[in-house]
Amino acid sequence: MSNNFKTLKSFPNLFEAELVKELLEENDFTVNILNEYTASNLPGVAGNDFMMIELQVLIEEFEGAQEFIDDIADAYIADRMLTEVGAKLDGHFLLTSGKHSDQYFEKIKIIQDPEKCSAICKALAERFADEDIDIVIGPAYGAIVLGFEVAKYLKKAFAFSQRNDGKMSFRSGFDLEPGMKALIIEDVTTTGGSIFEVIELLKEKQMHCVGVGLLVDRSNGTIDFGVPVEAMLTVDAKSWEADECPLCKQNIPLTKPGRSDK
Ligand SMILES: [Zn+2]
């Protein structure tokens, strides 16, 4: 049925494939999804132990579609996933600083849905597939799961760090040696705080930081870690003093995150 179509990208789950299909269709590409079921019924399509969803586009649109998704698909998928699991909230929020914002990240929600969490970690791991890495480090707690997942996909060791009496340190028992090349993974960062602490910790241990992988960079890419950074989603976090908040002026109800009362 689909001789005029060419596979653009394969996905481990229908969720991601549907998202990219939607995105492409919104931008006037003609898309076809070839799922595991139809694939197994087509002659000449190799079977696979893994469920793989193939997203296809018209052959004449292939190059344009490829360029298009290379640029924005990851960020779009990350945005939609984080929104669907309830980690990225859009609205009108009172931050702990007392300022108001139109966006809030409920970080813990990222790990509440293991399948989506794993999928986004796989995409992040792919960004570092060509790097020379010995170990993946995640600062506790949020990045323990994320770092573990990234390490799993990269087939590297994993360790986590945690604060002891306020100082970032490795959990005892991990095999860590001077000279090891480490990739740091973090969930959401605004100022880079705990990442800078892990970079310092690596220096103390005479290990090398070779990169930083973020699910969400809320600094709009402005933090300089001195190493390559990859973020699945880059946002420009906006916040205002209460008396200057444009959302208050529009009478949009204010939400205090982390509480059921609003
Ligand atoms: Zn406000």
Short mmCIF file of C-alpha atoms and ligand atoms in Angstrom, two decimals:
data_model
loop_
_atom_site.label_atom_id
_atom_site.label_comp_id
_atom_site.label_asym_id
_atom_site.label_seq_id
_atom_site.Cartn_x
_atom_site.Cartn_y
_atom_site.Cartn_z
CA MET A 1 0.00 0.00 0.00
CA SER A 2 2.85 2.34 0.73
CA ASN A 3 5.30 2.17 -2.14
CA ASN A 4 5.30 5.93 -2.31
CA PHE A 5 6.37 6.20 1.31
CA LYS A 6 9.82 6.04 2.84
CA THR A 7 10.61 5.41 6.52
CA LEU A 8 11.72 8.62 8.15
CA LYS A 9 12.27 7.41 11.70
CA SER A 10 11.61 4.36 13.89
CA PHE A 11 10.18 4.61 17.37
CA PRO A 12 10.11 2.13 20.26
CA ASN A 13 6.56 3.16 21.12
CA LEU A 14 3.43 4.43 19.44
CA PHE A 15 3.25 7.45 21.72
CA GLU A 16 6.36 9.12 20.26
CA ALA A 17 5.48 8.11 16.71
CA GLU A 18 2.00 9.65 17.05
CA LEU A 19 3.47 12.87 18.41
CA VAL A 20 5.86 13.29 15.51
CA LYS A 21 3.14 12.29 13.05
CA GLU A 22 0.93 15.03 14.47
CA LEU A 23 3.76 17.56 14.26
CA LEU A 24 4.55 16.67 10.65
CA GLU A 25 0.90 16.74 9.61
CA GLU A 26 0.49 20.17 11.18
CA ASN A 27 3.27 21.25 8.86
CA ASP A 28 1.64 19.78 5.75
CA PHE A 29 3.66 16.58 5.37
CA THR A 30 1.85 13.41 4.34
CA VAL A 31 2.55 10.75 6.93
CA ASN A 32 1.92 7.03 7.31
CA ILE A 33 2.55 4.92 10.40
CA LEU A 34 3.67 1.38 9.82
CA ASN A 35 3.23 -0.40 13.11
CA GLU A 36 4.33 -3.79 14.29
CA TYR A 37 1.07 -5.38 13.24
CA THR A 38 1.06 -4.16 9.65
CA ALA A 39 4.81 -4.77 9.37
CA SER A 40 4.43 -8.44 10.27
CA ASN A 41 1.79 -8.78 7.58
CA LEU A 42 3.82 -7.27 4.79
CA PRO A 43 6.14 -9.47 2.78
CA GLY A 44 9.74 -8.35 2.76
CA VAL A 45 9.58 -6.48 6.04
CA ALA A 46 11.94 -8.07 8.51
CA GLY A 47 10.48 -9.16 11.80
CA ASN A 48 11.96 -7.84 14.99
CA ASP A 49 11.90 -8.96 18.60
CA PHE A 50 11.28 -5.39 19.64
CA MET A 51 8.17 -3.50 18.88
CA MET A 52 9.16 -0.87 16.38
CA ILE A 53 6.91 1.74 14.90
CA GLU A 54 7.99 3.15 11.59
CA LEU A 55 6.99 6.64 10.66
CA GLN A 56 6.91 7.14 6.91
CA VAL A 57 6.52 10.15 4.67
CA LEU A 58 5.99 10.51 0.95
CA ILE A 59 9.27 9.92 -0.89
CA GLU A 60 9.22 13.36 -2.48
CA GLU A 61 8.79 14.93 0.96
CA PHE A 62 11.46 12.82 2.65
CA GLU A 63 14.37 15.27 2.61
CA GLY A 64 12.28 18.20 3.75
CA ALA A 65 10.72 16.13 6.53
CA GLN A 66 14.12 14.90 7.70
CA GLU A 67 15.49 18.41 7.97
CA PHE A 68 12.33 19.49 9.76
CA ILE A 69 12.34 16.81 12.43
CA ASP A 70 16.10 16.98 13.02
CA ASP A 71 15.58 20.54 14.11
CA ILE A 72 12.56 20.33 16.33
CA ALA A 73 11.28 16.80 16.92
CA ASP A 74 13.23 16.10 20.14
CA ALA A 75 12.17 19.36 21.78
CA TYR A 76 8.59 18.82 20.66
CA ILE A 77 8.49 15.26 21.99
CA ALA A 78 10.11 16.33 25.27
CA ASP A 79 7.66 19.20 25.65
CA ARG A 80 4.64 16.99 25.01
CA MET A 81 5.88 14.14 27.20
CA LEU A 82 6.68 16.40 30.13
CA THR A 83 3.27 18.03 29.74
CA GLU A 84 1.40 14.73 29.49
CA VAL A 85 2.99 13.26 32.62
CA GLY A 86 2.19 16.49 34.48
CA ALA A 87 5.81 17.57 34.93
CA LYS A 88 5.50 20.72 32.83
CA LEU A 89 2.64 22.90 33.96
CA ASP A 90 1.47 26.01 32.14
CA GLY A 91 -0.64 28.52 34.02
CA HIS A 92 -0.07 31.09 36.74
CA PHE A 93 2.12 30.00 39.63
CA LEU A 94 3.39 31.39 42.89
CA LEU A 95 7.03 30.33 43.21
CA THR A 96 8.81 29.76 46.52
CA SER A 97 10.76 32.97 45.80
CA GLY A 98 7.45 34.86 46.01
CA LYS A 99 7.56 35.70 42.30
CA HIS A 100 4.87 34.71 39.82
CA SER A 101 5.51 32.60 36.71
CA ASP A 102 3.57 31.22 33.73
CA GLN A 103 5.32 27.85 33.95
CA TYR A 104 6.19 25.34 36.65
CA PHE A 105 8.04 22.03 36.59
CA GLU A 106 6.84 19.32 38.96
CA LYS A 107 10.06 17.34 38.57
CA ILE A 108 8.98 14.23 40.44
CA LYS A 109 6.25 13.58 37.85
CA ILE A 110 8.95 12.76 35.29
CA ILE A 111 9.76 9.49 37.02
CA GLN A 112 6.16 8.63 37.83
CA ASP A 113 5.60 7.26 34.31
CA PRO A 114 8.48 4.80 33.75
CA GLU A 115 7.74 4.15 30.08
CA LYS A 116 7.72 7.80 29.05
CA CYS A 117 10.63 8.56 31.37
CA SER A 118 12.67 5.78 29.81
CA ALA A 119 11.82 6.95 26.29
CA ILE A 120 12.99 10.50 26.95
CA CYS A 121 16.17 9.21 28.61
CA LYS A 122 16.88 7.09 25.54
CA ALA A 123 16.61 10.16 23.32
CA LEU A 124 18.98 12.04 25.65
CA ALA A 125 21.42 9.10 25.67
CA GLU A 126 21.48 9.13 21.86
CA ARG A 127 22.88 12.66 21.95
CA PHE A 128 25.97 11.28 23.69
CA ALA A 129 26.27 8.01 21.77
CA ASP A 130 29.55 9.06 20.10
CA GLU A 131 31.21 10.40 23.25
CA ASP A 132 33.95 8.61 25.13
CA ILE A 133 32.28 8.01 28.50
CA ASP A 134 33.14 5.65 31.38
CA ILE A 135 30.40 6.51 33.82
CA VAL A 136 27.13 8.42 34.08
CA ILE A 137 26.53 10.48 37.23
CA GLY A 138 23.16 11.73 38.47
CA PRO A 139 22.72 13.92 41.53
CA ALA A 140 20.06 12.59 43.96
CA TYR A 141 17.14 12.31 43.91
CA GLY A 142 15.52 13.16 40.62
CA ALA A 143 18.47 12.32 38.42
CA ILE A 144 19.11 8.89 39.97
CA VAL A 145 16.47 7.32 37.76
CA LEU A 146 17.34 9.47 34.74
CA GLY A 147 21.09 8.90 35.00
CA PHE A 148 20.52 5.19 35.48
CA GLU A 149 18.37 5.02 32.34
CA VAL A 150 20.86 7.01 30.27
CA ALA A 151 23.70 4.78 31.51
CA LYS A 152 21.65 1.71 30.62
CA TYR A 153 21.19 2.87 27.02
CA LEU A 154 24.85 3.92 26.70
CA LYS A 155 25.90 0.60 28.32
CA LYS A 156 28.09 2.49 30.83
CA ALA A 157 28.50 2.40 34.60
CA PHE A 158 26.31 4.55 36.80
CA ALA A 159 26.75 6.27 40.15
CA PHE A 160 24.84 8.92 42.01
CA SER A 161 25.88 11.79 44.20
CA GLN A 162 24.07 13.27 47.16
CA ARG A 163 24.56 16.06 49.66
CA ASN A 164 26.00 15.03 53.01
CA ASP A 165 25.83 17.86 55.54
CA GLY A 166 25.37 20.23 52.62
CA LYS A 167 28.36 18.99 50.64
CA MET A 168 27.95 17.08 47.35
CA SER A 169 29.62 13.69 47.58
CA PHE A 170 29.37 10.24 46.05
CA ARG A 171 27.35 7.57 47.77
CA SER A 172 29.96 5.23 49.24
CA GLY A 173 30.51 1.86 47.59
CA PHE A 174 30.70 2.90 43.93
CA ASP A 175 33.88 1.99 42.04
CA LEU A 176 35.27 5.39 41.10
CA GLU A 177 38.80 5.96 39.87
CA PRO A 178 40.92 8.97 38.92
CA GLY A 179 40.89 9.57 35.17
CA MET A 180 37.36 8.28 34.65
CA LYS A 181 35.34 10.20 32.07
CA ALA A 182 31.95 11.14 33.46
CA LEU A 183 28.71 12.38 31.91
CA ILE A 184 26.43 14.29 34.30
CA ILE A 185 22.66 13.93 33.91
CA GLU A 186 20.14 16.25 35.57
CA ASP A 187 16.36 16.60 35.32
CA VAL A 188 15.57 20.30 35.43
CA THR A 189 17.97 23.14 36.06
CA THR A 190 17.60 26.90 36.27
CA THR A 191 20.94 28.04 37.66
CA GLY A 192 22.99 24.85 37.28
CA GLY A 193 23.53 24.69 41.05
CA SER A 194 23.82 20.96 41.74
CA ILE A 195 25.58 20.36 38.41
CA PHE A 196 28.38 22.80 39.30
CA GLU A 197 28.67 20.96 42.63
CA VAL A 198 29.04 17.62 40.83
CA ILE A 199 31.66 19.12 38.48
CA GLU A 200 33.62 20.23 41.57
CA LEU A 201 33.23 16.78 43.10
CA LEU A 202 34.60 15.16 39.93
CA LYS A 203 37.64 17.48 40.06
CA GLU A 204 38.26 16.44 43.67
CA LYS A 205 38.20 12.80 42.58
CA GLN A 206 40.44 13.61 39.58
CA MET A 207 37.71 12.46 37.24
CA HIS A 208 36.83 14.31 34.02
CA CYS A 209 33.47 15.78 33.19
CA VAL A 210 32.90 15.22 29.46
CA GLY A 211 29.40 16.66 29.21
CA VAL A 212 26.11 17.56 30.81
CA GLY A 213 22.77 16.14 29.69
CA LEU A 214 19.58 17.87 30.80
CA LEU A 215 15.95 17.03 30.36
CA VAL A 216 15.03 20.69 30.81
CA ASP A 217 17.28 23.72 30.67
CA ARG A 218 15.28 26.60 32.15
CA SER A 219 18.14 29.07 31.59
CA ASN A 220 17.49 29.28 27.85
CA GLY A 221 20.96 27.86 27.21
CA THR A 222 22.79 30.61 29.09
CA ILE A 223 24.66 28.50 31.68
CA ASP A 224 28.31 27.85 30.85
CA PHE A 225 29.44 24.56 32.41
CA GLY A 226 32.71 24.58 30.47
CA VAL A 227 31.74 21.30 28.78
CA PRO A 228 29.27 20.39 26.00
CA VAL A 229 25.64 20.53 27.12
CA GLU A 230 22.66 18.79 25.56
CA ALA A 231 19.12 19.61 26.68
CA MET A 232 16.00 17.85 25.48
CA LEU A 233 13.99 20.99 26.13
CA THR A 234 15.30 24.53 26.45
CA VAL A 235 12.99 27.12 27.92
CA ASP A 236 13.30 30.74 28.95
CA ALA A 237 11.86 30.75 32.46
CA LYS A 238 9.94 33.95 33.02
CA SER A 239 8.95 35.27 36.41
CA TRP A 240 7.67 38.55 37.73
CA GLU A 241 7.19 40.34 41.02
CA ALA A 242 3.52 40.07 42.03
CA ASP A 243 2.75 43.74 41.34
CA GLU A 244 4.24 43.50 37.83
CA CYS A 245 2.72 40.14 36.87
CA PRO A 246 0.83 40.30 33.54
CA LEU A 247 -1.19 37.20 34.50
CA CYS A 248 -2.50 38.89 37.65
CA LYS A 249 -3.58 41.83 35.48
CA GLN A 250 -5.63 39.37 33.39
CA ASN A 251 -7.24 38.01 36.60
CA ILE A 252 -5.97 34.47 35.92
CA PRO A 253 -6.24 32.45 39.18
CA LEU A 254 -2.91 31.97 40.96
CA THR A 255 -1.79 28.42 41.81
CA LYS A 256 0.63 27.49 44.56
CA PRO A 257 2.39 24.38 43.25
CA GLY A 258 2.71 21.39 45.54
CA ARG A 259 -0.55 22.19 47.37
CA SER A 260 -4.08 21.15 46.63
CA ASP A 261 -5.49 24.52 47.71
CA LYS A 262 -5.20 27.22 45.10
ZN ZN B 1 0.62 36.83 38.98
#
